[in-house]
Short mmCIF file of C-alpha atoms and ligand atoms in Angstrom, two decimals:
data_model
loop_
_atom_site.label_atom_id
_atom_site.label_comp_id
_atom_site.label_asym_id
_atom_site.label_seq_id
_atom_site.Cartn_x
_atom_site.Cartn_y
_atom_site.Cartn_z
CA MET A 216 73.46 117.78 89.80
CA THR A 217 74.25 115.50 92.64
CA ALA A 218 74.75 111.75 92.54
CA TYR A 219 75.34 110.59 96.06
CA PRO A 220 75.41 106.76 96.66
CA VAL A 221 71.84 105.78 97.66
CA ASP A 222 73.29 103.91 100.62
CA LEU A 223 75.66 106.57 101.79
CA ASP A 224 75.67 105.37 105.37
CA ARG A 225 77.07 102.02 104.19
CA TRP A 226 79.88 103.63 102.44
CA ARG A 227 80.59 105.53 105.66
CA GLN A 228 80.60 102.32 107.62
CA ALA A 229 82.83 100.55 105.06
CA GLY A 230 85.15 103.52 105.46
CA ARG A 231 85.34 103.26 109.34
CA ILE A 232 86.04 99.58 109.05
CA ALA A 233 88.84 100.13 106.47
CA ALA A 234 90.34 102.84 108.67
CA ARG A 235 90.42 100.66 111.78
CA ALA A 236 91.93 97.83 109.84
CA ARG A 237 94.59 100.14 108.33
CA ASP A 238 95.37 101.45 111.82
CA LEU A 239 95.64 97.85 113.20
CA GLY A 240 98.04 96.99 110.32
CA VAL A 241 100.15 100.07 111.12
CA ARG A 242 100.51 98.97 114.78
CA LEU A 243 101.36 95.41 113.91
CA VAL A 244 104.11 96.22 111.35
CA VAL A 245 107.02 95.85 113.83
CA PRO A 246 110.49 94.20 113.61
CA GLY A 247 110.13 90.44 113.56
CA ALA A 248 106.40 90.47 112.70
CA SER A 249 105.60 88.06 109.80
CA ARG A 250 104.21 89.66 106.69
CA ARG A 251 101.60 86.90 106.26
CA ASP A 252 100.45 87.24 109.87
CA VAL A 253 99.96 90.95 109.54
CA ALA A 254 98.08 90.72 106.31
CA GLU A 255 95.76 87.99 107.82
CA ALA A 256 95.20 90.02 110.90
CA ILE A 257 94.09 93.01 108.81
CA GLU A 258 91.80 90.95 106.65
CA ALA A 259 90.39 89.17 109.86
CA ALA A 260 89.57 92.59 111.43
CA ILE A 261 87.68 93.50 108.45
CA ARG A 262 85.70 90.31 108.31
CA ASP A 263 84.98 90.48 112.07
CA GLU A 264 83.11 93.75 111.53
CA GLY A 265 80.84 92.14 109.02
CA ALA A 266 82.61 93.55 106.01
CA ALA A 267 84.85 91.85 103.39
CA PRO A 268 88.31 92.88 102.18
CA ALA A 269 87.90 94.87 98.96
CA PHE A 270 91.29 93.60 97.96
CA PRO A 271 93.96 91.68 99.77
CA ALA A 272 95.90 93.61 102.56
CA ASN A 273 98.87 95.19 100.44
CA LEU A 274 102.05 95.26 102.40
CA SER A 275 104.54 96.62 99.94
CA ARG A 276 108.09 97.37 101.21
CA ASN A 277 110.74 99.84 100.41
CA GLN A 278 111.16 100.01 96.48
CA GLU A 279 107.80 98.17 96.06
CA ALA A 280 105.26 100.95 95.50
CA ALA A 281 102.10 98.72 95.60
CA HIS A 282 100.52 95.38 94.91
CA TYR A 283 102.26 92.99 97.03
CA THR A 284 100.33 90.65 99.35
CA PRO A 285 101.98 87.70 100.96
CA SER A 286 101.63 84.23 99.50
CA VAL A 287 100.41 81.40 101.65
CA ASP A 288 104.13 80.30 102.22
CA ASP A 289 105.63 83.80 102.75
CA GLU A 290 107.90 83.42 105.70
CA GLU A 291 109.44 87.04 105.44
CA GLU A 292 109.54 89.21 108.60
CA PHE A 293 109.74 92.95 108.77
CA VAL A 294 113.03 94.35 109.78
CA ALA A 295 113.90 97.81 111.31
CA GLY A 296 114.24 100.49 108.73
CA ASP A 297 111.64 98.90 106.23
CA LEU A 298 109.35 101.43 104.71
CA VAL A 299 105.96 99.64 104.47
CA LYS A 300 102.86 100.74 102.74
CA VAL A 301 99.83 99.42 104.62
CA ASP A 302 97.08 99.63 101.95
CA VAL A 303 93.64 98.36 103.02
CA GLY A 304 90.25 97.98 101.37
CA ALA A 305 86.95 96.96 102.74
CA HIS A 306 83.39 96.71 101.35
CA LEU A 307 79.84 96.20 102.55
CA ASP A 308 77.78 94.91 99.64
CA GLY A 309 80.04 96.57 97.18
CA ALA A 310 80.18 99.95 98.91
CA LEU A 311 83.99 100.40 99.07
CA ALA A 312 86.71 102.06 100.95
CA ASP A 313 90.47 102.20 100.12
CA THR A 314 93.04 103.66 102.35
CA ALA A 315 96.75 103.51 103.07
CA ASP A 316 99.46 104.78 105.29
CA THR A 317 103.27 104.18 105.43
CA VAL A 318 105.15 102.91 108.48
CA GLU A 319 108.79 103.05 109.07
CA VAL A 320 109.34 99.73 110.85
CA GLY A 321 110.96 100.12 114.28
CA GLY A 322 110.67 103.94 114.27
CA THR A 323 114.20 104.43 112.92
CA HIS A 324 113.32 107.86 111.54
CA ARG A 325 115.43 107.51 108.51
CA HIS A 326 112.67 107.94 106.07
CA GLU A 327 110.52 110.56 107.74
CA ASN A 328 110.81 112.96 104.87
CA LEU A 329 109.25 110.45 102.50
CA VAL A 330 106.39 109.64 104.94
CA ARG A 331 105.57 113.19 105.67
CA ALA A 332 105.59 114.08 101.97
CA ALA A 333 102.99 111.58 101.19
CA ARG A 334 100.86 112.55 104.11
CA GLU A 335 101.17 116.34 103.32
CA ALA A 336 100.40 115.75 99.67
CA LEU A 337 97.33 113.80 100.73
CA ALA A 338 96.12 116.51 102.98
CA ALA A 339 96.78 119.16 100.25
CA GLY A 340 94.80 117.23 97.67
CA ILE A 341 91.79 116.67 100.13
CA ALA A 342 91.87 120.39 100.96
CA ARG A 343 91.01 121.28 97.23
CA VAL A 344 88.06 118.83 97.04
CA ARG A 345 84.76 120.53 96.36
CA PRO A 346 82.03 120.04 93.74
CA GLY A 347 83.23 121.33 90.22
CA VAL A 348 86.90 121.54 91.08
CA ALA A 349 89.28 120.53 88.30
CA VAL A 350 90.94 117.26 89.22
CA ASP A 351 94.16 119.00 87.86
CA GLU A 352 93.97 121.45 90.85
CA LEU A 353 94.32 118.36 93.23
CA SER A 354 97.18 117.12 91.15
CA ARG A 355 98.97 120.29 91.22
CA ALA A 356 98.66 120.56 94.95
CA ILE A 357 99.79 116.88 95.54
CA ALA A 358 102.87 117.30 93.33
CA SER A 359 103.84 120.65 94.91
CA ALA A 360 103.52 119.25 98.39
CA ILE A 361 105.90 116.33 97.47
CA ARG A 362 108.38 118.53 95.56
CA ALA A 363 108.57 120.94 98.49
CA ARG A 364 110.33 118.18 100.38
CA GLY A 365 112.92 117.59 97.54
CA LEU A 366 111.13 114.42 96.44
CA LYS A 367 109.29 113.20 93.36
CA PRO A 368 105.70 112.17 93.05
CA ILE A 369 105.06 108.83 91.25
CA GLU A 370 103.59 109.97 87.92
CA ASP A 371 102.17 106.78 86.69
CA LEU A 372 100.28 105.89 89.89
CA THR A 373 96.94 107.65 90.35
CA GLY A 374 94.01 108.07 92.68
CA HIS A 375 90.64 107.00 91.27
CA SER A 376 86.91 107.40 91.52
CA ILE A 377 85.13 104.45 93.15
CA GLU A 378 81.67 102.91 92.38
CA ARG A 379 79.88 100.00 93.76
CA TYR A 380 82.03 96.88 93.22
CA LEU A 381 84.31 99.03 91.10
CA LEU A 382 87.54 100.03 92.88
CA HIS A 383 88.94 101.98 89.82
CA ALA A 384 85.86 103.38 88.37
CA GLY A 385 87.17 105.51 85.38
CA LYS A 386 88.20 108.86 86.75
CA ALA A 387 91.81 109.05 87.59
CA ILE A 388 93.28 111.49 90.16
CA PRO A 389 96.74 111.97 88.89
CA ASN A 390 99.58 112.81 91.33
CA VAL A 391 101.24 115.27 88.86
CA PRO A 392 99.34 118.03 86.91
CA GLY A 393 98.43 117.86 83.22
CA GLY A 394 97.01 114.50 83.31
CA SER A 395 93.21 115.17 83.72
CA ALA A 396 90.56 117.40 82.17
CA ALA A 397 87.86 116.10 84.46
CA SER A 398 86.15 117.78 87.41
CA LEU A 399 84.87 116.29 90.68
CA LEU A 400 81.08 115.95 90.98
CA GLU A 401 79.08 116.43 94.20
CA GLY A 402 78.32 112.94 95.66
CA GLU A 403 81.23 111.23 94.06
CA VAL A 404 83.37 108.93 95.99
CA VAL A 405 87.20 109.18 95.15
CA ALA A 406 90.48 107.69 96.61
CA ILE A 407 93.33 110.20 96.73
CA GLU A 408 96.69 108.51 96.87
CA PRO A 409 99.95 110.40 96.46
CA PHE A 410 103.20 108.34 96.33
CA ALA A 411 106.41 110.14 97.19
CA THR A 412 109.84 108.78 96.23
CA ASN A 413 113.50 109.59 96.18
CA GLY A 414 113.82 107.66 92.92
CA ILE A 415 112.82 108.75 89.47
CA GLY A 416 108.99 109.04 90.02
CA ARG A 417 107.91 106.13 87.63
CA ILE A 418 107.14 102.52 88.06
CA SER A 419 107.96 99.37 86.39
CA ASN A 420 106.29 95.95 86.70
CA GLY A 421 107.94 93.47 89.05
CA PRO A 422 107.07 89.80 89.75
CA PHE A 423 103.57 88.57 90.31
CA GLY A 424 102.34 89.87 93.75
CA ASN A 425 99.95 87.09 94.58
CA ILE A 426 96.85 89.07 93.65
CA ALA A 427 94.37 88.21 90.96
CA ARG A 428 90.84 89.12 89.83
CA PHE A 429 88.13 87.72 87.58
CA ARG A 430 87.80 89.75 84.45
CA SER A 431 84.25 88.50 84.08
CA ASP A 432 81.81 86.00 85.25
CA PRO A 433 83.28 82.53 84.49
CA GLY A 434 79.80 81.01 84.24
CA SER A 435 78.53 77.84 85.92
CA SER A 436 80.29 75.03 83.94
CA ASP A 437 83.02 74.74 86.70
CA PRO A 438 81.07 74.75 90.13
CA VAL A 439 84.25 75.42 92.10
CA LEU A 440 85.09 78.53 89.90
CA ALA A 441 81.41 79.67 90.05
CA ARG A 442 81.66 79.54 93.91
CA LEU A 443 84.90 81.57 93.93
CA TYR A 444 83.30 84.17 91.59
CA GLY A 445 80.39 84.35 93.85
CA ARG A 446 82.77 85.20 96.73
CA PHE A 447 85.08 87.65 95.00
CA ARG A 448 83.00 88.97 92.03
CA THR A 449 85.28 91.23 90.01
CA LEU A 450 87.31 92.54 93.09
CA PRO A 451 90.94 91.57 93.55
CA PHE A 452 91.71 88.68 95.76
CA ALA A 453 94.79 86.78 97.22
CA LEU A 454 95.65 83.37 96.03
CA ARG A 455 96.02 82.43 99.73
CA TRP A 456 92.31 83.06 100.12
CA ALA A 457 91.58 79.85 98.22
CA ASP A 458 89.95 77.44 100.59
CA GLY A 459 91.83 74.12 100.16
CA PRO A 460 93.35 72.35 97.25
CA GLY A 461 90.15 72.18 95.14
CA GLU A 462 89.92 75.94 94.94
CA THR A 463 93.61 76.41 94.42
CA GLU A 464 93.50 74.04 91.47
CA ALA A 465 90.38 75.74 90.03
CA LEU A 466 92.25 79.04 90.04
CA ARG A 467 95.24 77.47 88.37
CA ARG A 468 92.99 76.12 85.56
CA ALA A 469 91.32 79.52 85.18
CA ARG A 470 94.61 81.43 85.09
CA ARG A 471 94.07 82.68 81.69
CA SER A 472 90.68 84.25 82.42
CA LEU A 473 92.11 86.02 85.50
CA GLN A 474 93.84 89.29 85.64
CA THR A 475 97.04 88.99 87.65
CA TYR A 476 98.82 91.81 89.16
CA PRO A 477 102.50 92.43 89.18
CA VAL A 478 104.18 94.22 92.04
CA PHE A 479 104.77 97.85 91.14
CA LEU A 480 108.55 98.68 91.58
CA GLU A 481 110.08 102.17 91.63
CA ARG A 482 111.95 102.37 88.35
CA GLY A 483 114.94 104.17 89.87
CA GLN A 484 114.97 101.81 92.84
CA GLY A 485 113.95 104.60 95.05
CA LEU A 486 112.03 104.26 98.38
CA VAL A 487 108.34 104.88 98.27
CA ALA A 488 105.89 106.25 100.82
CA GLN A 489 102.11 106.42 100.20
CA ALA A 490 99.19 107.85 101.90
CA GLU A 491 95.47 107.31 100.88
CA HIS A 492 91.94 108.27 101.86
CA THR A 493 88.65 107.58 100.47
CA VAL A 494 86.66 110.85 100.36
CA LEU A 495 83.12 111.83 99.50
CA VAL A 496 82.81 115.09 97.45
CA GLY A 497 80.40 116.87 99.67
CA ALA A 498 78.47 120.10 99.05
CA THR A 499 81.14 122.13 100.85
CA GLY A 500 84.16 120.04 100.60
CA ALA A 501 85.60 116.56 101.38
CA GLU A 502 84.17 114.21 103.85
CA ILE A 503 86.97 111.82 104.67
CA LEU A 504 85.42 108.39 104.94
CA THR A 505 88.56 106.56 106.05
CA SER A 506 89.65 109.02 108.74
CA SER A 507 91.17 107.55 112.01
CA ALA A 508 89.19 109.90 114.07
CA ALA A 509 85.86 108.52 112.76
CA PRO A 510 83.65 107.07 115.59
MN1 LIG B 279 94.84 101.67 98.21
MN1 LIG B 280 93.47 103.25 95.63
#
C-alpha cells in the first residue's frame, strides 16, 4: 500500500526552498551578526521564493536545544564559539519541509565532535529508510552513531511524520531505541532529527521562546484574530510576525487559546548540536527533500 502526497512535486519544491534558506542561515551566522536579522533574512528568503515559513526560523544557541526565535526587540549578536542550531521550515499550501544544521560560529572547531555526531546520526538514520522498516531500526542507528563519538542522543526530542499543514503528524522517530513500535510506509514524509549533547541527554522547559500557535480556529467574532488565523492556520508563528499594534494586541487577548512554546534546554547544561532532513519514504529508500545538492 502506498500513500504518496498527491502533490509530491510541491513537497519537493518546499524542500528545496527550505534547504536554500537553511544554507543561507548557516552562512549568515557569523560573529557580530544579529540574531533577529539572521532570522528575518531566512524567513524573507522563503517568502521571496513564493513559499511561507512553516514555523519561525529557530536559532537556538549552545545549551538551548530548540524552539528559540528572536523577539522583535532581540539585540543579541552571535559570538565566536557559539553553537547555533539553524532550524528552518517552509510550506507551499501546507506541503511542508523541516530541516536543520548546526554552525559553530567563527569556525573555532571546539565543538566539531558534537556537530559531526549529529550529522553522522542523521546520515545513519536516513540510510535505514525503506518501506516497512521498523522505526526502531532508525532509532538504534541514530543513537549508535552519537554514542560512537562519546556523546549522548537527546532522548526526549524526536523526529516526526509530516502531513499537510501538520508538522508533527503523529508518528515519532525517536533518537534512542525502544520508543516506537511503528514502521515506515512507502510515500510517507518524515523528518529525522538527531540531537547530540555532552550533557545528560534530556531536556527541560526554559522560558518562552517567542513562538506560538493557534490550537484551533478562533472563529470570526474577532476580525483581527480571524485574519491572523487565516495567515498562520495551526502552524507555529513568531510574535514578531504580528503586523502592527492591532495584531500584537489581538494575540495578547487570545493568549489563552494559543499554544506557546518554551525553549528546550539541555537538562545537564550540555551543549547541543542538531541535524535534520525531511525525507520521502520512496520504494527503494529515502529521497532527501531538503538536500543542499537539490537543483
Ligand atoms: Mn526542525
Ligand atoms: Mn522537526
